[in-house]
Coordinates of N, CA and C in Angstrom, one line a residue:
X1 N 131.7 154.6 148.8 CA 131.0 155.7 148.7 C 129.6 155.4 148.3
X2 N 128.6 156.0 149.0 CA 127.2 155.9 148.8 C 126.6 156.7 147.7
X3 N 125.9 155.9 146.9 CA 125.0 156.6 145.7 C 124.0 157.5 146.2
X4 N 123.9 158.6 145.7 CA 122.9 159.6 146.0 C 122.1 160.1 144.8
X5 N 120.8 160.0 145.1 CA 119.9 160.3 143.9 C 118.8 161.3 144.4
X6 N 118.7 162.4 143.8 CA 117.7 163.4 144.2 C 116.9 164.0 143.1
X7 N 115.6 163.9 143.2 CA 114.8 164.6 142.1 C 114.9 166.1 142.3
X8 N 115.5 166.8 141.6 CA 115.5 168.3 141.9 C 114.7 169.3 141.1
X9 N 114.0 168.7 140.1 CA 113.1 169.6 139.3 C 112.1 168.5 138.6
X10 N 111.0 169.0 138.3 CA 110.1 168.1 137.5 C 108.9 169.1 137.1
X11 N 108.2 168.7 135.9 CA 107.0 169.4 135.5 C 106.1 169.6 136.5
X12 N 105.6 170.7 136.9 CA 104.6 170.9 138.0 C 103.4 170.1 137.6
X13 N 102.8 169.5 138.5 CA 101.6 168.7 138.4 C 101.7 167.8 137.1
X14 N 102.7 166.8 137.3 CA 103.0 166.0 136.1 C 101.8 165.2 135.6
X15 N 101.0 164.6 136.6 CA 99.8 163.7 136.2 C 98.8 164.6 135.4
X16 N 98.5 165.7 136.1 CA 97.5 166.6 135.5 C 97.9 167.0 134.1
X17 N 99.3 167.4 134.0 CA 99.7 167.9 132.7 C 99.6 166.8 131.7
X18 N 99.9 165.5 131.9 CA 99.8 164.4 131.0 C 98.3 164.1 130.6
X19 N 97.5 164.2 131.5 CA 96.0 164.0 131.4 C 95.5 164.9 130.4
X20 N 95.9 166.3 130.8 CA 95.3 167.3 130.0 C 95.8 167.2 128.5
X21 N 97.0 166.9 128.4 CA 97.7 166.6 127.0 C 96.9 165.6 126.3
X22 N 96.5 164.6 127.0 CA 95.9 163.4 126.3 C 94.4 163.9 125.9
X23 N 93.6 164.6 126.9 CA 92.3 165.0 126.6 C 92.3 166.0 125.5
X24 N 93.3 166.8 125.4 CA 93.3 167.8 124.2 C 93.1 167.3 123.0
X25 N 93.5 166.0 122.7 CA 93.4 165.5 121.4 C 92.1 165.2 121.0
X26 N 91.2 165.1 121.9 CA 89.8 164.8 121.7 C 88.8 165.9 122.0
X27 N 89.4 167.0 122.3 CA 88.4 168.1 122.8 C 88.7 169.6 122.0
X28 N 87.7 170.3 121.9 CA 87.9 171.7 121.3 C 88.3 172.7 122.3
X29 N 88.4 172.4 123.7 CA 88.9 173.2 124.6 C 90.4 173.2 124.6
X30 N 91.1 174.3 125.1 CA 92.5 174.5 125.2 C 93.0 173.7 126.4
X31 N 94.3 173.5 126.5 CA 95.0 172.7 127.5 C 94.9 173.2 128.8
X32 N 94.9 174.6 129.0 CA 94.7 175.2 130.2 C 93.3 175.0 130.9
X33 N 92.3 175.2 130.1 CA 91.0 174.9 130.6 C 90.9 173.4 130.9
X34 N 91.3 172.5 130.1 CA 91.1 171.0 130.4 C 91.9 170.8 131.7
X35 N 93.1 171.3 131.9 CA 93.9 170.9 133.1 C 93.2 171.5 134.3
X36 N 92.6 172.7 134.4 CA 91.9 173.3 135.4 C 90.7 172.4 135.8
X37 N 90.0 171.9 134.8 CA 88.7 171.3 135.0 C 89.0 169.8 135.6
X38 N 90.1 169.3 135.2 CA 90.4 167.9 135.7 C 90.3 167.7 137.2
X39 N 89.8 166.8 137.7 CA 90.0 166.4 139.2 C 91.1 165.3 139.3
X40 N 91.6 165.1 140.4 CA 92.8 164.1 140.5 C 92.2 162.8 140.2
X41 N 91.1 162.4 140.6 CA 90.6 161.1 140.2 C 90.4 161.0 138.8
X42 N 90.0 162.0 138.0 CA 89.8 162.0 136.4 C 91.1 161.8 135.8
X43 N 92.0 162.6 136.2 CA 93.5 162.5 135.8 C 94.1 161.1 135.9
X44 N 93.8 160.5 137.2 CA 94.3 159.1 137.5 C 93.7 158.1 136.6
X45 N 92.5 158.2 136.5 CA 91.7 157.3 135.7 C 92.2 157.3 134.2
X46 N 92.3 158.5 133.6 CA 92.9 158.7 132.2 C 94.1 158.2 132.1
X47 N 95.1 158.4 133.0 CA 96.5 158.0 132.9 C 96.5 156.5 132.9
X48 N 95.8 155.8 133.8 CA 95.7 154.4 133.8 C 95.4 153.7 132.6
X49 N 94.2 154.4 131.9 CA 93.6 154.0 130.7 C 94.7 154.1 129.5
X50 N 95.4 155.3 129.5 CA 96.4 155.5 128.5 C 97.5 154.4 128.6
X51 N 98.1 154.2 129.7 CA 99.1 153.2 129.9 C 98.7 151.8 129.5
X52 N 97.6 151.5 129.9 CA 97.0 150.2 129.6 C 96.8 149.9 128.1
X53 N 96.4 151.0 127.4 CA 96.3 150.9 126.0 C 97.6 151.2 125.2
X54 N 98.5 151.4 125.9 CA 99.9 151.7 125.3 C 100.0 153.1 124.4
X55 N 99.1 154.0 124.9 CA 99.1 155.3 124.3 C 100.1 156.2 125.1
X56 N 101.4 156.1 124.9 CA 102.3 156.9 125.8 C 102.7 158.3 125.4
X57 N 102.5 158.7 124.2 CA 102.9 160.0 123.8 C 102.7 161.2 124.6
X58 N 101.4 161.2 125.3 CA 101.2 162.2 126.2 C 102.1 162.4 127.4
X59 N 102.7 161.1 127.7 CA 103.6 161.3 129.0 C 104.9 161.9 128.6
X60 N 105.2 162.2 127.4 CA 106.4 162.8 127.1 C 106.4 164.3 127.5
X61 N 105.2 164.8 127.9 CA 105.1 166.2 128.3 C 105.5 166.4 129.8
X62 N 105.7 165.3 130.6 CA 106.2 165.5 131.9 C 107.7 165.0 132.0
X63 N 108.5 165.8 132.5 CA 110.0 165.6 132.6 C 110.4 165.7 133.9
X64 N 111.5 165.0 134.2 CA 112.0 164.8 135.5 C 113.6 164.9 135.5
X65 N 114.1 165.8 136.5 CA 115.6 166.0 136.6 C 116.1 165.6 137.9
X66 N 117.2 164.7 137.7 CA 117.8 164.1 138.8 C 119.2 164.5 139.1
X67 N 119.6 164.9 140.2 CA 121.0 165.0 140.7 C 121.5 163.6 141.2
X68 N 122.7 163.1 140.5 CA 123.3 161.9 140.9 C 124.7 162.0 141.3
X69 N 125.1 161.4 142.4 CA 126.3 161.5 142.9 C 126.7 160.1 143.4
X70 N 128.0 159.9 143.5 CA 128.5 158.6 144.1 C 128.3 157.4 143.0
X71 N 128.5 157.7 141.9 CA 128.4 156.7 140.9 C 129.7 156.6 140.0
X72 N 129.9 155.5 139.4 CA 131.2 155.3 138.6 C 131.0 155.8 137.2
X73 N 132.1 156.0 136.6 CA 132.2 156.2 135.1 C 131.7 155.0 134.4
X74 N 131.8 153.8 134.9 CA 131.3 152.6 134.3 C 129.8 152.7 134.2
X75 N 129.1 153.3 135.3 CA 127.7 153.3 135.3 C 127.3 154.6 134.2
X76 N 128.1 155.7 134.2 CA 127.7 156.8 133.3 C 127.7 156.3 131.9
X77 N 128.7 155.5 131.5 CA 128.8 155.0 130.2 C 127.7 154.1 129.7
X78 N 127.0 153.5 130.7 CA 125.8 152.7 130.4 C 124.6 153.6 130.4
X79 N 124.6 154.8 131.2 CA 123.5 155.5 131.4 C 123.3 156.3 130.0
X80 N 124.3 156.9 129.5 CA 124.1 157.6 128.2 C 123.7 157.0 127.1
X81 N 123.7 155.6 127.2 CA 123.0 154.8 125.9 C 121.6 155.1 125.8
X82 N 121.0 155.7 126.9 CA 119.5 156.0 126.9 C 119.5 157.4 126.3
X83 N 119.3 157.4 125.1 CA 119.7 158.8 124.3 C 118.6 159.9 124.3
X84 N 117.3 159.4 124.6 CA 116.3 160.5 124.7 C 116.3 161.1 126.0
X85 N 117.4 161.9 126.4 CA 117.5 162.3 127.7 C 118.5 163.4 127.6
X86 N 118.7 164.3 128.7 CA 119.7 165.3 128.6 C 120.8 165.0 129.9
X87 N 121.9 165.2 129.6 CA 123.0 164.9 130.6 C 124.1 166.0 130.8
X88 N 124.4 166.4 132.0 CA 125.5 167.2 132.3 C 126.3 166.5 133.3
X89 N 127.7 166.3 133.0 CA 128.6 165.4 133.8 C 129.8 166.2 134.2
X90 N 130.3 165.9 135.4 CA 131.5 166.4 135.8 C 132.7 166.1 134.8
X91 N 133.4 167.1 134.5 CA 134.5 166.9 133.5 C 135.7 166.6 134.1
X92 N 136.4 165.4 133.6 CA 137.7 165.0 134.0 C 138.7 165.9 133.3
X93 N 138.3 166.6 132.3 CA 139.3 167.5 131.5 C 139.5 168.7 132.5
X94 N 138.7 169.2 133.1 CA 138.9 170.4 133.8 C 139.0 170.3 135.3
X95 N 138.3 169.3 135.9 CA 138.2 169.1 137.3 C 139.5 168.3 137.8
X96 N 140.2 168.8 138.7 CA 141.4 168.1 139.3 C 141.0 166.7 140.0
X97 N 141.6 165.6 139.6 CA 141.3 164.3 139.9 C 142.5 163.8 140.8
X98 N 143.3 164.5 141.3 CA 144.5 164.1 142.2 C 144.2 163.0 143.2
X99 N 142.9 163.3 143.8 CA 142.5 162.3 144.9 C 141.1 161.8 144.7
X100 N 141.0 161.3 143.3 CA 139.7 160.8 142.9 C 139.1 159.8 143.8
X101 N 137.8 159.9 144.1 CA 137.1 159.0 144.8 C 136.8 157.7 143.8
X102 N 136.5 156.6 144.3 CA 136.0 155.5 143.5 C 135.1 154.4 144.0
X103 N 134.5 153.9 143.2 CA 133.4 152.9 143.6 C 133.9 151.5 143.8
X104 N 133.5 150.9 144.8 CA 133.9 149.5 144.9 C 132.8 148.5 144.8
X105 N 132.8 147.6 143.8 CA 131.7 146.7 143.6 C 131.6 145.7 144.8
X106 N 130.3 145.6 145.1 CA 130.0 144.6 146.3 C 130.9 143.3 146.2
X107 N 131.2 142.7 145.1 CA 131.7 141.5 144.9 C 133.2 141.6 145.4
X108 N 133.7 142.6 145.1 CA 135.2 142.9 145.7 C 135.2 143.3 147.1
X109 N 134.2 144.2 147.5 CA 134.2 144.5 149.0 C 134.0 143.2 149.8
X110 N 133.3 142.3 149.4 CA 133.1 141.2 150.3 C 134.3 140.0 150.4
X111 N 135.3 140.4 149.6 CA 136.6 139.5 149.7 C 137.8 140.3 150.2
X112 N 138.3 140.2 151.3 CA 139.4 141.1 151.8 C 140.7 141.2 150.9
X113 N 141.1 139.9 150.3 CA 142.3 140.0 149.5 C 142.0 140.7 148.2
X114 N 140.6 140.5 147.7 CA 140.3 141.1 146.5 C 140.2 142.7 146.7
X115 N 139.7 143.1 147.8 CA 139.7 144.5 148.2 C 140.9 145.2 148.4
X116 N 141.9 144.4 149.0 CA 143.3 145.0 149.1 C 144.0 145.1 147.8
X117 N 143.8 144.2 146.9 CA 144.5 144.4 145.6 C 143.8 145.5 144.9
X118 N 142.4 145.7 145.0 CA 141.7 146.8 144.3 C 142.2 148.1 144.8
X119 N 142.3 148.3 146.1 CA 142.5 149.7 146.5 C 144.0 150.0 146.3
X120 N 144.9 148.8 146.3 CA 146.3 149.2 145.8 C 146.4 149.7 144.5
X121 N 145.6 149.1 143.5 CA 145.5 149.5 142.2 C 145.2 150.9 142.1
X122 N 144.0 151.3 142.8 CA 143.5 152.5 142.8 C 144.6 153.7 143.3
X123 N 145.2 153.3 144.3 CA 146.3 154.1 144.8 C 147.4 154.4 144.0
X124 N 147.8 153.3 143.1 CA 148.7 153.5 142.1 C 148.4 154.4 141.0
X125 N 147.2 154.3 140.5 CA 146.5 155.1 139.6 C 146.4 156.5 140.0
X126 N 146.2 156.8 141.2 CA 146.0 158.1 141.8 C 147.6 158.8 141.7
X127 N 148.5 157.9 142.2 CA 149.9 158.5 142.2 C 150.4 158.8 140.9
X128 N 150.1 157.9 139.9 CA 150.6 158.1 138.5 C 149.9 159.2 138.0
X129 N 148.5 159.5 138.3 CA 147.9 160.7 137.7 C 148.4 161.9 138.2
X130 N 148.9 161.9 139.5 CA 149.4 163.1 140.2 C 150.6 163.5 139.5
X131 N 151.4 162.5 139.2 CA 152.7 162.8 138.6 C 152.6 163.2 137.1
X132 N 151.8 162.5 136.4 CA 151.5 162.9 135.0 C 150.8 164.2 134.8
X133 N 149.8 164.5 135.7 CA 149.1 165.9 135.7 C 150.2 167.0 135.9
X134 N 151.2 166.7 136.4 CA 152.3 167.9 136.8 C 153.0 168.2 135.5
X135 N 153.0 167.3 134.5 CA 153.8 167.5 133.4 C 153.0 167.6 131.9
X136 N 151.7 167.1 132.1 CA 151.0 167.2 130.8 C 149.7 167.7 131.2
X137 N 148.8 168.3 130.2 CA 147.5 168.7 130.7 C 146.5 167.6 131.3
X138 N 145.7 168.2 132.0 CA 144.9 167.2 132.8 C 144.0 166.4 131.8
X139 N 143.6 167.0 130.6 CA 142.9 166.3 129.6 C 143.7 165.2 129.1
X140 N 145.0 165.1 129.2 CA 145.8 163.8 128.9 C 146.1 163.0 129.9
X141 N 146.3 163.6 131.1 CA 146.5 162.8 132.3 C 145.3 161.8 132.7
X142 N 144.1 162.3 132.3 CA 142.9 161.7 132.7 C 142.8 160.4 132.0
X143 N 143.5 160.0 130.9 CA 143.5 158.7 130.3 C 143.9 157.6 131.2
X144 N 144.6 157.9 132.4 CA 144.8 156.9 133.4 C 143.7 156.6 134.3
X145 N 142.7 157.5 134.4 CA 141.6 157.3 135.4 C 140.8 156.1 135.0
X146 N 140.4 155.3 135.9 CA 139.6 154.1 135.7 C 138.1 154.3 135.6
X147 N 137.5 153.2 135.1 CA 135.9 153.2 135.2 C 135.4 153.5 136.5
X148 N 136.1 153.0 137.5 CA 135.6 153.0 138.8 C 135.6 154.4 139.5
X149 N 136.3 155.3 138.7 CA 136.3 156.8 139.3 C 134.9 157.4 139.5
X150 N 134.8 158.0 140.7 CA 133.4 158.5 140.9 C 133.2 159.8 140.1
X151 N 131.8 159.8 139.7 CA 131.4 160.9 138.9 C 130.1 161.5 139.4
X152 N 129.8 162.8 139.1 CA 128.5 163.4 139.3 C 127.8 163.9 138.1
X153 N 126.6 163.8 138.0 CA 125.8 164.2 136.8 C 124.5 164.6 137.2
X154 N 123.8 165.4 136.2 CA 122.5 165.8 136.2 C 121.9 165.1 135.0
X155 N 120.6 164.5 135.2 CA 120.0 163.7 134.2 C 118.6 164.2 134.0
X156 N 118.1 164.3 132.9 CA 116.8 164.8 132.7 C 116.0 163.9 131.7
X157 N 115.0 163.2 132.1 CA 114.2 162.4 131.1 C 112.8 162.7 131.1
X158 N 112.0 162.5 130.1 CA 110.5 162.6 130.1 C 110.0 161.3 130.6
X159 N 108.8 161.3 130.9 CA 108.2 160.0 131.6 C 108.2 158.8 130.7
X160 N 108.0 159.0 129.4 CA 108.2 157.8 128.5 C 109.5 157.3 128.4
X161 N 110.5 158.0 128.4 CA 111.8 157.7 128.4 C 112.2 156.8 129.8
X162 N 111.7 157.3 130.8 CA 111.8 156.8 132.1 C 111.2 155.3 132.1
X163 N 109.9 155.2 131.5 CA 109.4 154.0 131.4 C 110.3 152.9 130.8
X164 N 111.0 153.3 129.7 CA 111.9 152.4 129.0 C 113.1 152.2 129.9
X165 N 113.6 153.2 130.5 CA 114.9 153.1 131.4 C 114.5 152.0 132.5
X166 N 113.4 152.3 133.2 CA 113.0 151.3 134.3 C 112.7 149.9 133.8
X167 N 112.2 149.8 132.7 CA 111.9 148.4 132.1 C 113.1 147.7 132.0
X168 N 114.2 148.3 131.5 CA 115.4 147.7 131.2 C 116.3 147.5 132.4
X169 N 116.5 148.6 133.2 CA 117.4 148.7 134.2 C 117.1 148.4 135.6
X170 N 115.7 148.2 135.8 CA 115.2 147.6 137.2 C 115.1 146.1 137.2
X171 N 115.5 145.6 135.9 CA 115.4 144.1 135.8 C 116.7 143.5 136.6
X172 N 116.5 142.3 137.2 CA 117.6 141.7 138.0 C 118.7 141.4 137.2
X173 N 118.6 141.3 135.9 CA 119.7 141.0 135.1 C 120.5 142.2 134.7
X174 N 120.1 143.4 135.0 CA 120.9 144.6 134.7 C 122.1 144.7 135.6
X175 N 123.1 145.3 135.2 CA 124.4 145.5 136.0 C 124.0 146.1 137.4
X176 N 124.5 145.6 138.4 CA 124.3 145.9 139.9 C 124.1 147.5 140.1
X177 N 125.1 148.1 139.6 CA 125.1 149.7 139.9 C 124.1 150.4 139.2
X178 N 123.8 150.2 138.0 CA 122.9 150.9 137.3 C 121.4 150.5 137.7
X179 N 121.3 149.2 138.2 CA 120.0 148.8 138.7 C 119.7 149.6 140.0
X180 N 120.7 149.7 140.8 CA 120.6 150.5 142.0 C 120.1 152.0 141.7
X181 N 120.7 152.4 140.7 CA 120.4 153.8 140.3 C 118.9 153.9 139.8
X182 N 118.5 152.9 139.1 CA 117.2 152.9 138.5 C 116.0 152.7 139.5
X183 N 116.4 151.9 140.5 CA 115.4 151.7 141.6 C 115.2 153.0 142.4
X184 N 116.4 153.6 142.6 CA 116.4 154.8 143.4 C 115.6 156.1 142.6
X185 N 115.8 156.1 141.3 CA 115.2 157.0 140.6 C 113.7 156.8 140.5
X186 N 113.3 155.6 140.4 CA 112.0 155.1 140.4 C 111.3 155.5 141.7
X187 N 111.9 155.3 142.8 CA 111.5 155.7 144.1 C 111.2 157.3 144.1
X188 N 112.1 158.0 143.6 CA 112.0 159.4 143.6 C 110.8 159.9 142.7
X189 N 110.5 159.4 141.6 CA 109.3 159.8 140.7 C 108.1 159.3 141.3
X190 N 108.1 158.2 141.9 CA 106.8 157.7 142.5 C 106.4 158.6 143.7
X191 N 107.2 159.3 144.3 CA 106.9 160.3 145.4 C 105.9 161.3 144.9
X192 N 106.3 161.8 143.6 CA 105.6 163.0 143.0 C 104.6 162.7 141.9
X193 N 104.5 161.5 141.5 CA 103.7 161.1 140.5 C 103.4 159.5 140.5
X194 N 102.7 159.2 141.6 CA 102.5 157.6 142.0 C 101.7 157.0 140.9
X195 N 100.6 157.7 140.3 CA 99.9 157.0 139.3 C 100.7 156.9 138.0
X196 N 101.4 157.9 137.6 CA 102.1 157.9 136.4 C 103.1 156.8 136.2
X197 N 103.6 156.4 137.5 CA 104.8 155.5 137.5 C 104.4 154.2 138.2
X198 N 103.1 154.0 138.5 CA 102.7 152.8 139.1 C 103.0 151.4 138.3
X199 N 102.9 151.6 137.0 CA 103.3 150.5 136.2 C 104.7 150.5 135.6
X200 N 105.6 151.3 136.1 CA 106.9 151.4 135.6 C 107.8 150.4 136.2
X201 N 108.6 149.7 135.5 CA 109.3 148.5 135.9 C 109.5 147.5 134.9
X202 N 110.3 146.4 135.2 CA 110.5 145.3 134.2 C 109.3 144.5 134.0
X203 N 109.2 144.0 132.9 CA 108.0 143.4 132.4 C 107.6 142.3 133.2
X204 N 108.6 141.5 134.0 CA 108.1 140.6 134.9 C 107.2 141.1 136.0
X205 N 107.6 142.3 136.4 CA 106.9 142.9 137.6 C 105.5 143.6 137.1
X206 N 105.5 144.1 135.9 CA 104.3 144.8 135.4 C 103.3 143.9 134.6
X207 N 103.8 142.9 134.0 CA 103.0 142.1 133.1 C 103.2 140.6 133.3
X208 N 104.0 140.1 134.1 CA 104.3 138.8 134.4 C 104.9 138.0 133.3
X209 N 105.6 138.9 132.5 CA 106.3 138.3 131.2 C 107.8 138.5 131.3
X210 N 108.7 137.8 131.0 CA 110.1 137.9 130.9 C 110.6 137.7 129.4
X211 N 111.4 138.6 128.9 CA 112.0 138.5 127.6 C 113.4 138.1 127.6
X212 N 113.9 137.5 128.8 CA 115.3 137.2 128.9 C 115.5 135.7 128.5
X213 N 114.6 135.1 128.1 CA 114.7 133.7 127.8 C 115.4 132.8 128.7
X214 N 116.4 132.0 128.4 CA 117.1 131.1 129.2 C 117.9 131.9 130.3
X215 N 117.9 133.1 130.4 CA 118.7 133.9 131.5 C 117.6 134.4 132.4
X216 N 116.3 134.1 132.2 CA 115.2 134.6 133.2 C 115.6 134.2 134.6
X217 N 115.4 135.0 135.5 CA 115.6 134.9 136.9 C 114.4 134.0 137.6
X218 N 113.3 133.9 136.8 CA 112.2 133.2 137.3 C 111.1 134.1 137.9
X219 N 111.4 135.4 138.1 CA 110.4 136.3 138.8 C 109.0 136.3 138.1
X220 N 109.0 136.3 136.7 CA 107.8 136.4 136.0 C 106.8 135.4 136.4
X221 N 107.4 134.2 136.7 CA 106.5 133.0 137.1 C 105.9 133.1 138.4
X222 N 106.9 133.9 139.4 CA 106.3 134.2 140.7 C 105.1 135.2 140.7
X223 N 105.2 136.2 139.8 CA 104.3 137.2 139.6 C 103.0 136.5 139.0
X224 N 103.1 135.8 138.1 CA 101.9 135.2 137.4 C 101.2 134.2 138.4
X225 N 102.0 133.5 139.2 CA 101.5 132.5 140.1 C 100.6 133.2 141.3
X226 N 101.1 134.4 141.6 CA 100.4 135.2 142.6 C 99.1 136.1 141.9
X227 N 99.2 136.0 140.6 CA 98.1 136.7 139.9 C 98.1 138.3 140.1
X228 N 99.5 138.8 140.3 CA 99.6 140.2 140.8 C 100.6 140.7 139.6
X229 N 100.3 141.8 139.1 CA 101.2 142.5 138.1 C 101.4 143.9 138.7
X230 N 102.6 144.5 138.5 CA 102.8 145.8 139.0 C 102.7 145.9 140.6
X231 N 103.3 145.1 141.3 CA 103.3 145.1 142.7 C 104.0 146.2 143.2
X232 N 104.8 146.8 142.4 CA 105.4 148.2 142.8 C 106.7 148.0 143.7
X233 N 107.1 146.8 144.0 CA 108.1 146.7 145.0 C 109.2 145.8 144.6
X234 N 110.4 146.2 145.0 CA 111.5 145.3 144.8 C 112.7 145.8 145.8
X235 N 113.5 145.0 146.2 CA 114.6 145.6 147.1 C 116.0 145.4 146.3
X236 N 116.8 146.1 146.8 CA 118.2 146.1 146.2 C 119.0 144.7 146.2
X237 N 118.5 144.0 147.2 CA 119.2 142.7 147.4 C 118.6 141.6 146.7
X238 N 117.5 141.9 145.9 CA 116.7 140.8 145.2 C 117.7 140.0 144.2

């Protein structure tokens, strides 16, 4: 099952909103007047300066809402650890999971014997769930459902929370599924706020610094050797 991520709502003119909020702190004018007076170039310049100085509180005024499908419960358990966010998730208590879909990790999909064993176990769990759900409430039958079970959710974060999310979860050491999610989410927000998220990503990519110590993948050295930070790109196979 393919992961699907779609940005379904966001603060109108997010970059202008953040810039106006920042300028308000040092102006006698109101936020509406400041926002209307800002040019795109001025907003971009101010946002770059804010981020470079680490003054991130104005970015909290821009929020982004994502519709996420084709991910596992194993992923959602990681995602909700990012607590400055709002979540709505498909309920296994009320939704019939007789034929639940499931996520197959690439390492399993690449090995025929492992894949056969995995699929067999999932079908056995499906059958056990069907039988149990016929005699007990679904809220109790769901205890059989695996971490692999597919789920759907809506997630809303402000830009500052997204910076933290991308810093941790776009890292190559992040678990493969949530890293794929983070990269897709970053791609979505960069479409509507490219300046605001130009420097969003792991520290190796944005600063040429890695905090993983002996577990470092070495990318920070590559970035430093090129003399480039925030190259803005990465692929899922990296």
